[in-house]
Amino acid sequence: MSASTAKANVEQLREKLRTIRKGIITSTTAAGSGHPTSSLSAAEMTTALFFAGFLRFDPKNPSWPQRDRFILSKGHAAPLLYAVMAEAGYFPASELNTLRKLGSPLEGHPNLRRLPGIEASTGSLGQGLSLGVGHALAVKLDRFDSNVFVLLGDGEVGEGQVWEAVMSAAKYKLDNLIAIVDQNGYQQTGATKEVLDLTPLAPKFEAFGWVSQEIEGNSLENCIAALQKAVQAKGSGKPQVIISKTVKGYPISHLLGNDPNHHGKPLTAEQATKVLEFLETTTA
Amino acid sequence: MNWKMGKATREAFGQALAALGADYPDIVVVDGDVGNSTRTELFGKKYPERFFNVGIAESNMVGVAGGLASSGKRAWLSSFAAFVMCNAYDQLRMSIAFPNLDVKVVGTHAGISIGEDGPSQMGIEDVSLACSLPNFTVIVPADEVSMTAAVQAVAKIRTPVYLRAGRPNVPIVYPDGCSFEIGKAIPLREGSDVTVIANGLMVAAALQAAETLAGMGVQTRVLDMHTVKPLDDAAVLKAARETGKIVVAEEHLLHGGLGSVVAMSVARQHPVPMRFVGINDTFAESGTPEGLLQKYGLTADAIVQKVRELVGK
């Protein structure tokens, strides 16, 4: 069984990141709705995960039992998942512009029944980590060394179920489970600090028996280093969490006016043109 | 009638599940710390490595089962019907039903017959909720024999199932075995004047009622409609055509339960006069199971009463 484990060097990764960011913008603008800023904040992390050799997957055999799992618990970042999957070869990039259209498997939130390679149907926040616990238990029962990565939003961790899952992962010593909290600081109606401030997050996970890392997450290098450390913790008997502090809409938030949140709004065609020009050349 | 008292359906479930463990090495069971009540502990003791008690956390219990099923396991989970259906409904919807995963959800202590523990523990809306989950099959067995058969039958399918079990011991209505088929009503008694369609512990009550009615010269057909979804429309149509009157009896709220589902089938196929025995838009209270069934009208006498309204005797 072959898996796409080839490590791209950082320059190649940066090109992939550029393509993925552009895919997020063009697909949501074509759709006329969606969550581009929630997608962009986690683009570096997801790019590193898929293309720097951490996630073992095979687009030709998406349900390969020994694969690593990636669960997008913050399902509204579906445009990110689709852009990454297109880049990974699950489907042609031209399909990205069918996002949210009738008949397209690229639904507004991920639907595993519509698109092979999607590990979980998400969109009702708070459920992905429990699914991740289930996957992590299953692969341990099967004696596979697969890892399970779950990407959550920082607003999402207000859901009580997340902490139920956190506790059960510690109980079952799931050191093959890696949670990533995309801490972009905003949720639907405003700043996460104002809506329901759960910071500091890392000590809360630690208190439940997890090992945490905190990083500035809009950096491929930082993401790679953190993922490296997390996967090397296998054998520790402890689940791993990466609190990835990010900027919502990175690196284009300065082009979106005075709204640092810009939640759930696609860019206008005019904005998108400017943003795509910027993304073409930025080294951020 | 001379009933032989049998086991509780939850006990039969627990035993049948534990027995399946050998045939299906990929069965895993998730518990929300009620395994000694739901009887999944029987499986857990035999197969501890495949048994996960995630604590008092129903939402997570359902999600974990979904993840296990997504990775190819045959996942079963069990809690009180009230807790798993009401506490974890969104998880059942998003993490099981929508992705159409192989998770068997078993709600025990269903209905008011749990008795003294009272309304907080009584699942009286669970069938309605389960029927509102696309992709789910919904089954309410009548006794230990049909529960055992139901467990074996649903183990063979790889889609979500809700299986309802009760707390108290119930009479055996299938002393000679049960040819259980998902989605196929079981005719228990022939009759041409009226049909009583029932499930769960109301099947025994329906048979009792039919006996009483026979003494009044009313010949009553009794159908065990163990599968609420998908409903056996053919059996309903046949009953409507051949007996012209139907009473539905269930240990559940009238809204959204077996009665609602059968009424829709009757209305669509062959409208006939109907009556309904069930819990009428109320919570119950603490008491003995017998006292509660009596007070809330879930008895053979209540069925007889409804039949008499229909046949004018």
Coordinates of C-alpha atoms in Angstrom, one line a residue:
Chain A
M1 CA 0.0 0.0 0.0
S2 CA 1.5 3.3 -1.0
A3 CA 0.9 6.5 0.8
S4 CA 1.6 10.1 0.0
T5 CA 4.3 10.5 2.5
A6 CA 6.8 12.3 0.3
K7 CA 8.0 15.3 2.2
A8 CA 8.0 18.5 0.2
N9 CA 10.6 21.0 1.1
V10 CA 9.5 24.2 2.6
E11 CA 9.6 26.1 -0.7
Q12 CA 7.3 23.5 -2.3
L13 CA 5.1 23.7 0.7
R14 CA 4.9 27.4 0.4
E15 CA 3.7 27.0 -3.2
K16 CA 1.1 24.5 -2.1
L17 CA 0.0 26.9 0.6
R18 CA -0.4 29.6 -2.0
T19 CA -2.5 27.3 -4.2
I20 CA -4.7 26.3 -1.2
R21 CA -5.2 29.9 0.0
K22 CA -6.2 30.9 -3.6
G23 CA -8.6 27.9 -3.7
I24 CA -10.3 29.0 -0.6
I25 CA -10.8 32.5 -2.0
T26 CA -11.9 31.5 -5.5
S27 CA -14.3 28.7 -4.3
T28 CA -16.1 30.8 -1.7
T29 CA -16.4 33.8 -3.9
A30 CA -17.8 31.6 -6.7
A31 CA -20.2 30.1 -4.2
G32 CA -21.2 33.5 -2.9
S33 CA -21.1 32.2 0.7
G34 CA -18.9 30.3 3.1
H35 CA -16.2 30.9 5.6
P36 CA -13.0 32.0 3.9
T37 CA -11.4 33.7 7.0
S38 CA -12.1 30.6 9.2
S39 CA -10.5 28.5 6.5
L40 CA -7.4 30.7 6.0
S41 CA -6.4 30.8 9.7
A42 CA -5.7 27.1 9.7
A43 CA -4.2 26.9 6.2
E44 CA -0.6 26.7 7.2
M45 CA -1.3 23.9 9.8
T46 CA -3.4 21.8 7.4
T47 CA -0.8 22.3 4.6
A48 CA 2.0 21.1 6.9
L49 CA -0.1 18.2 8.1
F50 CA -1.0 16.9 4.6
F51 CA 2.2 17.8 2.7
A52 CA 5.1 17.7 5.1
G53 CA 4.9 14.0 5.6
F54 CA 2.8 13.8 8.8
L55 CA -0.5 12.5 7.4
R56 CA -0.3 9.1 5.6
F57 CA -3.1 9.0 3.1
D58 CA -3.8 7.6 -0.4
P59 CA -6.2 9.5 -2.6
K60 CA -6.5 6.4 -4.8
N61 CA -7.6 4.3 -1.7
P62 CA -9.2 6.8 0.6
S63 CA -10.4 4.2 3.1
W64 CA -7.1 2.4 3.3
P65 CA -7.4 1.0 6.9
Q66 CA -3.8 1.9 8.0
R67 CA -4.2 5.6 6.9
D68 CA -3.9 8.4 9.3
R69 CA -7.1 10.3 9.9
F70 CA -7.8 14.0 9.6
I71 CA -11.1 15.2 11.1
L72 CA -12.1 18.8 10.4
S73 CA -14.2 19.4 13.5
K74 CA -14.6 23.0 12.7
G75 CA -16.7 22.0 9.7
H76 CA -17.3 25.5 8.5
A77 CA -13.7 25.5 7.3
A78 CA -14.7 23.1 4.6
P79 CA -13.3 25.3 1.8
L80 CA -9.9 24.7 3.4
L81 CA -10.4 21.0 3.5
Y82 CA -11.5 20.9 -0.1
A83 CA -8.6 23.0 -1.3
V84 CA -6.2 20.7 0.5
M85 CA -7.9 17.6 -0.9
A86 CA -7.8 19.0 -4.4
E87 CA -4.1 19.7 -4.0
A88 CA -3.6 16.2 -2.6
G89 CA -5.3 14.7 -5.7
Y90 CA -8.6 13.5 -4.3
F91 CA -10.4 15.4 -7.1
P92 CA -9.5 17.9 -9.8
A93 CA -9.0 21.4 -8.6
S94 CA -11.5 22.6 -11.2
E95 CA -14.2 21.1 -9.0
L96 CA -13.5 23.6 -6.2
N97 CA -15.7 26.1 -8.0
T98 CA -18.7 23.8 -7.6
L99 CA -18.5 24.5 -3.8
R100 CA -22.0 24.7 -2.2
K101 CA -23.8 24.2 -5.6
L102 CA -26.6 21.7 -6.0
G103 CA -25.3 18.3 -7.0
S104 CA -21.7 19.0 -5.9
P105 CA -20.1 16.7 -3.3
L106 CA -18.4 19.9 -2.0
E107 CA -21.2 20.7 0.4
G108 CA -21.2 23.7 2.7
H109 CA -19.9 21.5 5.5
P110 CA -18.1 18.2 5.0
N111 CA -20.2 15.2 4.2
L112 CA -18.4 11.9 4.2
R113 CA -21.0 10.2 2.2
R114 CA -20.5 12.6 -0.7
L115 CA -16.7 12.8 -1.0
P116 CA -14.3 9.9 -0.4
G117 CA -11.5 11.0 1.8
I118 CA -13.6 13.0 4.1
E119 CA -13.3 11.3 7.5
A120 CA -16.2 12.9 9.3
S121 CA -19.4 14.7 8.6
T122 CA -19.1 17.8 10.7
G123 CA -20.7 21.2 11.0
S124 CA -22.5 20.9 14.3
L125 CA -19.6 22.1 16.4
G126 CA -18.1 20.0 19.2
Q127 CA -18.4 16.6 17.8
G128 CA -15.2 15.9 15.9
L129 CA -13.0 15.1 18.9
S130 CA -15.3 12.3 20.1
L131 CA -15.2 10.8 16.6
G132 CA -11.4 11.1 16.8
V133 CA -11.4 9.2 20.0
G134 CA -13.4 6.5 18.4
H135 CA -11.0 6.3 15.4
A136 CA -8.0 6.3 17.7
L137 CA -9.5 3.4 19.8
A138 CA -10.3 1.5 16.6
V139 CA -6.8 1.7 15.1
K140 CA -5.3 0.7 18.4
L141 CA -7.6 -2.3 18.6
D142 CA -6.4 -3.2 15.0
R143 CA -2.8 -2.7 16.1
F144 CA -2.2 -0.1 13.4
D145 CA 0.2 2.8 14.2
S146 CA -2.1 5.3 12.5
N147 CA -2.5 8.7 14.0
V148 CA -5.7 10.7 14.3
F149 CA -5.6 14.5 13.9
V150 CA -8.6 16.6 14.8
L151 CA -8.7 20.3 13.9
L152 CA -11.0 22.3 16.2
G153 CA -11.9 26.0 16.4
D154 CA -11.2 28.0 19.6
G155 CA -14.9 29.0 19.8
E156 CA -15.9 25.4 19.3
V157 CA -14.2 24.3 22.5
G158 CA -17.0 26.0 24.4
E159 CA -19.0 22.9 23.6
G160 CA -19.1 20.6 26.6
Q161 CA -18.8 17.5 24.4
V162 CA -15.2 18.6 23.5
W163 CA -14.2 18.2 27.2
E164 CA -16.0 14.9 27.5
A165 CA -13.9 13.7 24.6
V166 CA -10.8 15.2 26.2
M167 CA -11.4 13.3 29.4
S168 CA -12.0 10.0 27.6
A169 CA -8.9 10.3 25.4
A170 CA -6.8 10.6 28.6
K171 CA -8.5 7.6 30.1
Y172 CA -7.7 5.5 27.1
K173 CA -4.2 6.9 26.9
L174 CA -4.6 7.8 23.2
D175 CA -1.2 9.0 22.3
N176 CA -2.2 8.5 18.7
L177 CA -4.7 11.3 19.0
I178 CA -3.5 14.8 18.2
A179 CA -5.9 17.7 18.6
I180 CA -5.2 21.1 17.0
V181 CA -7.0 24.1 18.2
D182 CA -7.0 26.8 15.6
Q183 CA -7.1 29.7 18.0
N184 CA -7.9 32.6 15.7
G185 CA -9.6 34.5 18.5
Y186 CA -13.0 35.0 16.8
Q187 CA -16.3 33.3 16.6
Q188 CA -19.6 34.1 15.0
T189 CA -20.6 37.2 16.9
G190 CA -17.3 38.5 18.1
A191 CA -14.0 37.9 19.9
T192 CA -13.8 34.6 21.6
K193 CA -12.4 36.4 24.7
E194 CA -15.6 38.3 25.0
V195 CA -18.1 35.6 24.0
L196 CA -16.7 32.8 26.3
D197 CA -13.2 33.2 27.3
L198 CA -11.5 29.8 27.8
T199 CA -8.0 31.1 27.8
P200 CA -5.6 29.9 28.9
L201 CA -6.5 26.7 27.0
A202 CA -3.3 24.7 27.4
P203 CA -3.5 24.3 31.2
K204 CA -7.1 23.1 30.8
F205 CA -6.0 20.3 28.5
E206 CA -3.0 19.6 30.7
A207 CA -5.3 19.3 33.7
F208 CA -7.2 16.6 32.0
G209 CA -4.0 14.6 31.3
W210 CA -3.0 15.9 27.8
V211 CA 0.4 17.2 26.7
S212 CA 0.1 20.7 25.2
Q213 CA 2.2 22.9 22.9
E214 CA 1.4 26.5 22.1
I215 CA 2.6 28.0 18.9
E216 CA 2.2 30.9 16.5
G217 CA 0.4 28.9 13.9
N218 CA 0.5 31.1 10.8
S219 CA 4.0 29.7 10.1
L220 CA 4.7 26.6 8.2
E221 CA 8.0 26.1 10.1
N222 CA 6.2 26.4 13.5
C223 CA 3.5 24.0 12.4
I224 CA 6.0 21.4 11.2
A225 CA 8.0 21.6 14.4
A226 CA 4.8 21.2 16.5
L227 CA 3.5 18.3 14.5
Q228 CA 6.9 16.6 14.7
K229 CA 6.9 16.9 18.4
A230 CA 3.3 15.6 18.7
V231 CA 3.8 12.5 16.6
Q232 CA 7.0 11.7 18.3
A233 CA 5.1 11.5 21.6
K234 CA 3.7 8.1 20.6
G235 CA 4.4 5.8 23.4
S236 CA 3.9 8.5 26.1
G237 CA 0.4 7.2 26.8
K238 CA -0.8 10.8 26.5
P239 CA -3.0 12.6 23.9
Q240 CA -1.4 15.7 22.4
V241 CA -2.8 19.1 21.8
I242 CA -1.4 21.9 19.7
I243 CA -2.9 25.3 20.6
S244 CA -2.2 27.1 17.4
K245 CA -2.5 30.9 17.8
T246 CA -3.5 32.3 14.5
V247 CA -5.0 35.4 12.8
K248 CA -8.5 34.9 11.3
G249 CA -8.2 35.6 7.6
Y250 CA -4.4 35.4 7.6
P251 CA -2.6 36.8 5.5
I252 CA -5.3 38.9 3.9
S253 CA -7.2 40.3 6.9
H254 CA -5.8 43.8 6.2
L255 CA -7.6 43.7 2.8
L256 CA -11.0 43.0 4.3
G257 CA -11.7 46.4 5.8
N258 CA -12.1 47.1 9.5
D259 CA -13.6 43.7 10.4
P260 CA -11.0 41.4 12.0
N261 CA -13.6 38.7 12.2
H262 CA -15.2 38.8 8.7
H263 CA -17.0 35.6 9.8
G264 CA -19.0 33.6 7.2
K265 CA -18.7 36.1 4.5
P266 CA -17.2 35.4 1.0
L267 CA -15.2 38.1 -0.7
T268 CA -16.8 40.1 -3.4
A269 CA -15.4 39.6 -6.9
E270 CA -13.6 42.9 -6.6
Q271 CA -12.1 42.0 -3.2
A272 CA -11.2 38.6 -4.5
T273 CA -9.3 40.0 -7.4
K274 CA -7.2 42.2 -5.2
V275 CA -6.7 39.4 -2.7
L276 CA -5.6 36.9 -5.3
E277 CA -3.0 39.3 -6.6
F278 CA -1.7 39.8 -3.1
L279 CA -1.6 36.0 -2.5
E280 CA 0.3 35.5 -5.7
T281 CA 3.2 37.5 -4.5
T282 CA 3.1 37.5 -0.7
T283 CA 5.9 35.6 1.2
A284 CA 3.8 35.5 4.3
Chain B
M1 CA -54.2 -16.4 29.6
N2 CA -51.4 -18.3 31.2
W3 CA -48.3 -16.2 30.7
K4 CA -45.0 -17.6 31.5
M5 CA -43.0 -14.6 33.0
G6 CA -39.8 -14.1 31.1
K7 CA -36.7 -11.9 31.5
A8 CA -36.6 -8.2 30.9
T9 CA -35.9 -7.3 27.3
R10 CA -32.8 -5.4 28.5
E11 CA -31.5 -8.6 30.1
A12 CA -32.2 -10.5 26.9
F13 CA -30.4 -7.8 24.9
G14 CA -27.3 -8.0 27.2
Q15 CA -27.1 -11.8 26.9
A16 CA -27.6 -11.8 23.2
L17 CA -25.0 -9.1 22.7
A18 CA -22.5 -11.0 24.8
A19 CA -23.2 -14.1 22.8
L20 CA -22.5 -12.3 19.5
G21 CA -19.1 -11.3 20.6
A22 CA -17.6 -14.6 19.5
D23 CA -19.2 -14.5 16.0
Y24 CA -18.3 -10.9 15.4
P25 CA -14.7 -10.0 16.5
D26 CA -15.3 -6.5 15.2
I27 CA -18.2 -5.7 17.6
V28 CA -17.3 -3.0 20.1
V29 CA -19.5 -1.7 22.8
V30 CA -19.6 1.8 24.3
D31 CA -21.2 2.4 27.7
G32 CA -22.2 5.6 29.5
D33 CA -21.6 4.1 33.0
V34 CA -24.9 2.2 33.1
G35 CA -23.6 -1.1 31.8
N36 CA -24.9 -3.0 34.8
S37 CA -28.4 -1.6 34.2
T38 CA -28.4 -1.9 30.4
R39 CA -26.7 -5.3 30.7
T40 CA -23.8 -4.5 28.3
E41 CA -21.6 -5.4 31.2
L42 CA -22.1 -9.0 30.2
F43 CA -20.3 -8.2 27.0
G44 CA -17.8 -6.1 28.8
K45 CA -16.8 -8.9 31.2
K46 CA -16.3 -11.3 28.3
Y47 CA -14.5 -8.9 26.0
P48 CA -13.0 -6.1 28.2
E49 CA -10.7 -4.9 25.4
R50 CA -13.7 -4.2 23.2
F51 CA -15.8 -2.5 25.9
F52 CA -15.4 1.2 26.5
N53 CA -17.1 2.9 29.5
V54 CA -16.6 6.6 28.7
G55 CA -18.4 7.7 31.9
I56 CA -21.4 9.8 32.3
A57 CA -21.1 11.6 29.0
E58 CA -23.7 10.5 26.5
S59 CA -22.7 13.0 23.8
N60 CA -19.2 11.7 23.8
M61 CA -20.4 8.1 24.0
V62 CA -22.3 8.5 20.8
G63 CA -19.4 10.3 19.1
V64 CA -16.9 7.7 20.1
A65 CA -19.2 4.9 18.7
G66 CA -19.4 6.9 15.5
G67 CA -15.6 7.1 15.3
L68 CA -15.3 3.4 15.9
A69 CA -17.8 2.6 13.2
S70 CA -16.1 5.0 10.8
S71 CA -13.0 2.9 11.3
G72 CA -14.9 -0.2 10.4
K73 CA -16.1 -1.6 13.7
R74 CA -19.6 -2.8 14.4
A75 CA -20.3 -0.4 17.2
W76 CA -23.0 -0.8 19.8
L77 CA -23.9 1.6 22.5
S78 CA -26.4 1.6 25.3
S79 CA -27.9 3.8 27.9
F80 CA -31.3 4.5 29.3
A81 CA -33.6 5.5 26.4
A82 CA -34.2 8.9 28.0
F83 CA -30.5 9.7 28.3
V84 CA -29.2 8.5 25.0
M85 CA -32.0 9.8 22.9
C86 CA -32.6 13.1 24.7
N87 CA -29.1 14.0 25.9
A88 CA -27.2 13.0 22.8
Y89 CA -29.8 13.7 20.0
D90 CA -27.6 16.0 17.9
Q91 CA -24.8 13.5 18.1
L92 CA -27.1 10.7 17.0
R93 CA -28.1 13.0 14.1
M94 CA -24.7 14.3 13.0
S95 CA -22.3 11.6 14.1
I96 CA -24.4 8.5 13.3
A97 CA -27.5 9.1 11.2
F98 CA -26.2 11.6 8.7
P99 CA -23.0 9.6 7.9
N100 CA -25.2 6.4 8.0
L101 CA -22.8 4.5 10.3
D102 CA -23.0 1.0 11.6
V103 CA -24.0 1.9 15.2
K104 CA -26.6 0.0 17.1
V105 CA -28.2 2.3 19.7
V106 CA -30.0 0.4 22.5
G107 CA -32.2 2.5 24.8
T108 CA -33.2 0.6 27.9
H109 CA -35.6 1.5 30.7
A110 CA -38.0 2.7 28.1
G111 CA -41.5 3.7 28.8
I112 CA -43.2 4.2 32.2
S113 CA -42.8 0.6 33.3
I114 CA -39.5 1.3 34.9
G115 CA -41.6 2.4 37.9
E116 CA -40.3 3.9 41.0
D117 CA -37.4 5.9 39.6
G118 CA -39.9 8.3 38.0
P119 CA -40.3 10.5 35.0
S120 CA -36.7 11.8 34.7
Q121 CA -35.6 8.2 33.9
M122 CA -38.5 7.3 31.6
G123 CA -38.0 7.4 27.9
I124 CA -41.4 8.1 26.5
E125 CA -40.4 10.0 23.4
D126 CA -37.5 7.9 22.3
V127 CA -39.3 6.1 19.4
S128 CA -40.5 9.3 18.0
L129 CA -37.0 10.8 18.2
A130 CA -35.4 7.7 16.6
C131 CA -38.0 7.7 13.8
S132 CA -37.0 11.3 13.0
L133 CA -33.4 10.2 12.2
P134 CA -33.1 9.3 8.5
N135 CA -31.2 6.1 7.9
F136 CA -32.2 4.6 11.3
T137 CA -34.2 1.4 11.6
V138 CA -36.3 1.4 14.8
I139 CA -37.3 -1.8 16.6
V140 CA -39.3 -2.3 19.8
P141 CA -39.3 -6.0 20.7
A142 CA -42.1 -7.5 22.9
D143 CA -40.3 -10.1 25.0
E144 CA -37.0 -11.9 25.6
V145 CA -37.4 -14.2 22.6
S146 CA -38.0 -11.5 20.1
M147 CA -35.3 -9.3 21.6
T148 CA -32.8 -12.0 21.2
A149 CA -33.9 -12.5 17.6
A150 CA -33.8 -8.8 17.0
V151 CA -30.3 -8.4 18.3
Q152 CA -29.1 -11.2 16.0
A153 CA -30.9 -9.7 13.0
V154 CA -29.7 -6.2 13.4
A155 CA -26.1 -7.4 13.9
K156 CA -26.2 -8.5 10.3
I157 CA -26.9 -5.0 8.9
R158 CA -24.4 -2.3 8.6
T159 CA -26.6 0.8 9.1
P160 CA -27.9 2.6 12.2
V161 CA -30.5 0.9 14.4
Y162 CA -32.4 2.0 17.5
L163 CA -33.5 -0.9 19.6
R164 CA -35.8 -0.3 22.5
A165 CA -35.7 -2.3 25.7
G166 CA -37.6 -2.3 29.0
R167 CA -36.6 -2.6 32.6
P168 CA -39.1 -5.0 34.1
N169 CA -39.5 -8.7 33.5
V170 CA -42.2 -9.3 30.9
P171 CA -44.3 -12.2 29.8
I172 CA -43.0 -14.5 27.0
V173 CA -45.3 -14.1 24.0
Y174 CA -43.1 -16.3 21.8
P175 CA -42.8 -19.5 23.9
D176 CA -42.2 -21.5 20.7
G177 CA -39.6 -19.2 19.2
C178 CA -40.0 -16.2 16.9
S179 CA -39.4 -15.9 13.2
F180 CA -38.2 -12.4 13.4
E181 CA -37.6 -10.3 10.2
I182 CA -36.8 -6.6 10.3
G183 CA -39.7 -4.7 8.9
K184 CA -42.1 -7.6 9.0
A185 CA -45.0 -7.6 11.4
I186 CA -45.7 -10.9 13.2
P187 CA -49.4 -12.0 13.2
L188 CA -50.0 -13.4 16.6
R189 CA -53.7 -14.0 16.4
E190 CA -56.2 -14.1 13.5
G191 CA -59.4 -12.1 13.6
S192 CA -61.8 -10.4 11.2
D193 CA -63.6 -7.8 13.3
V194 CA -60.7 -5.5 14.3
T195 CA -56.9 -5.4 14.4
V196 CA -54.8 -4.4 17.4
I197 CA -51.3 -3.4 16.3
A198 CA -48.9 -3.2 19.2
N199 CA -45.3 -3.4 20.2
G200 CA -43.2 -3.8 23.3
L201 CA -45.0 -4.9 26.4
M202 CA -48.3 -3.8 24.8
V203 CA -48.2 -6.9 22.6
A204 CA -48.9 -9.2 25.6
A205 CA -51.7 -6.7 26.7
A206 CA -53.1 -6.9 23.1
L207 CA -53.2 -10.7 23.3
Q208 CA -54.9 -10.5 26.7
A209 CA -57.4 -8.0 25.3
A210 CA -58.1 -10.2 22.3
E211 CA -59.0 -13.1 24.6
T212 CA -61.4 -10.9 26.6
L213 CA -62.9 -9.6 23.3
A214 CA -63.4 -13.1 22.0
G215 CA -65.7 -13.7 25.0
M216 CA -67.8 -10.8 23.8
G217 CA -67.9 -12.2 20.3
V218 CA -65.3 -9.8 18.8
Q219 CA -62.7 -11.6 16.8
T220 CA -59.5 -9.6 17.1
R221 CA -56.4 -9.8 14.9
V222 CA -53.2 -9.0 16.8
L223 CA -50.0 -7.9 15.0
D224 CA -46.7 -7.5 16.7
M225 CA -45.3 -4.4 14.9
H226 CA -41.8 -4.7 16.4
T227 CA -40.3 -2.6 13.6
V228 CA -41.6 1.0 13.6
K229 CA -39.3 2.0 10.8
P230 CA -39.4 0.8 8.1
L231 CA -43.1 0.1 8.8
D232 CA -44.7 -3.0 7.4
D233 CA -47.2 -1.1 5.2
A234 CA -48.4 -4.4 3.6
A235 CA -49.5 -5.8 6.9
V236 CA -51.2 -2.5 7.8
L237 CA -53.0 -2.5 4.5
K238 CA -54.1 -6.1 4.9
A239 CA -55.4 -5.4 8.4
A240 CA -57.3 -2.3 7.2
R241 CA -58.9 -4.1 4.3
E242 CA -59.7 -7.3 6.1
T243 CA -60.8 -6.0 9.5
G244 CA -61.9 -2.4 8.7
K245 CA -60.9 -1.1 12.2
I246 CA -57.5 -0.7 13.8
V247 CA -56.4 0.0 17.4
V248 CA -52.7 0.8 18.0
A249 CA -51.2 0.3 21.4
E250 CA -47.7 1.3 22.6
E251 CA -45.9 2.3 25.8
H252 CA -44.9 5.7 24.4
L253 CA -46.3 9.2 23.9
L254 CA -49.1 9.2 21.3
H255 CA -47.3 11.9 19.4
G256 CA -44.8 10.5 17.0
G257 CA -44.9 6.9 18.1
L258 CA -46.2 3.7 16.5
G259 CA -49.8 5.1 16.4
S260 CA -48.7 8.1 14.4
V261 CA -46.7 6.0 12.0
V262 CA -49.5 3.4 11.5
A263 CA -52.1 6.2 11.1
M264 CA -50.1 7.8 8.3
S265 CA -49.9 4.4 6.6
V266 CA -53.6 3.8 7.0
A267 CA -54.5 7.3 5.8
R268 CA -52.3 6.9 2.7
Q269 CA -53.4 3.3 1.8
H270 CA -56.9 2.5 3.0
P271 CA -58.5 4.8 5.6
V272 CA -60.5 3.0 8.3
P273 CA -61.6 4.1 11.8
M274 CA -58.7 4.0 14.3
R275 CA -58.2 4.4 18.1
F276 CA -54.9 4.8 20.0
V277 CA -53.6 3.5 23.3
G278 CA -50.6 5.3 24.6
I279 CA -49.4 8.1 26.9
N280 CA -51.5 11.1 26.2
D281 CA -49.2 14.2 26.2
T282 CA -48.1 13.9 29.8
F283 CA -45.2 12.9 32.0
A284 CA -45.8 10.1 34.4
E285 CA -44.7 9.8 38.0
S286 CA -43.1 7.4 40.5
G287 CA -45.0 4.2 41.3
T288 CA -45.0 0.5 40.8
P289 CA -44.9 -0.5 37.1
E290 CA -48.3 -2.1 37.4
G291 CA -49.8 0.9 39.1
L292 CA -48.4 3.2 36.5
L293 CA -49.5 1.2 33.5
Q294 CA -53.0 1.1 35.1
K295 CA -53.1 4.8 35.9
Y296 CA -51.8 5.9 32.4
G297 CA -54.1 3.5 30.6
L298 CA -51.6 1.0 29.1
T299 CA -53.5 -2.1 29.9
A300 CA -55.5 -4.9 28.2
D301 CA -58.6 -3.3 29.6
A302 CA -57.7 0.0 27.9
I303 CA -57.3 -1.8 24.6
V304 CA -60.7 -3.6 25.1
Q305 CA -62.3 -0.2 25.7
K306 CA -60.9 1.3 22.5
V307 CA -62.0 -1.8 20.5
R308 CA -65.5 -1.6 21.9
E309 CA -65.7 2.1 20.8
L310 CA -64.8 1.0 17.3
V311 CA -67.0 -2.0 17.0
G312 CA -70.0 -0.5 19.0
K313 CA -70.2 -3.2 21.6

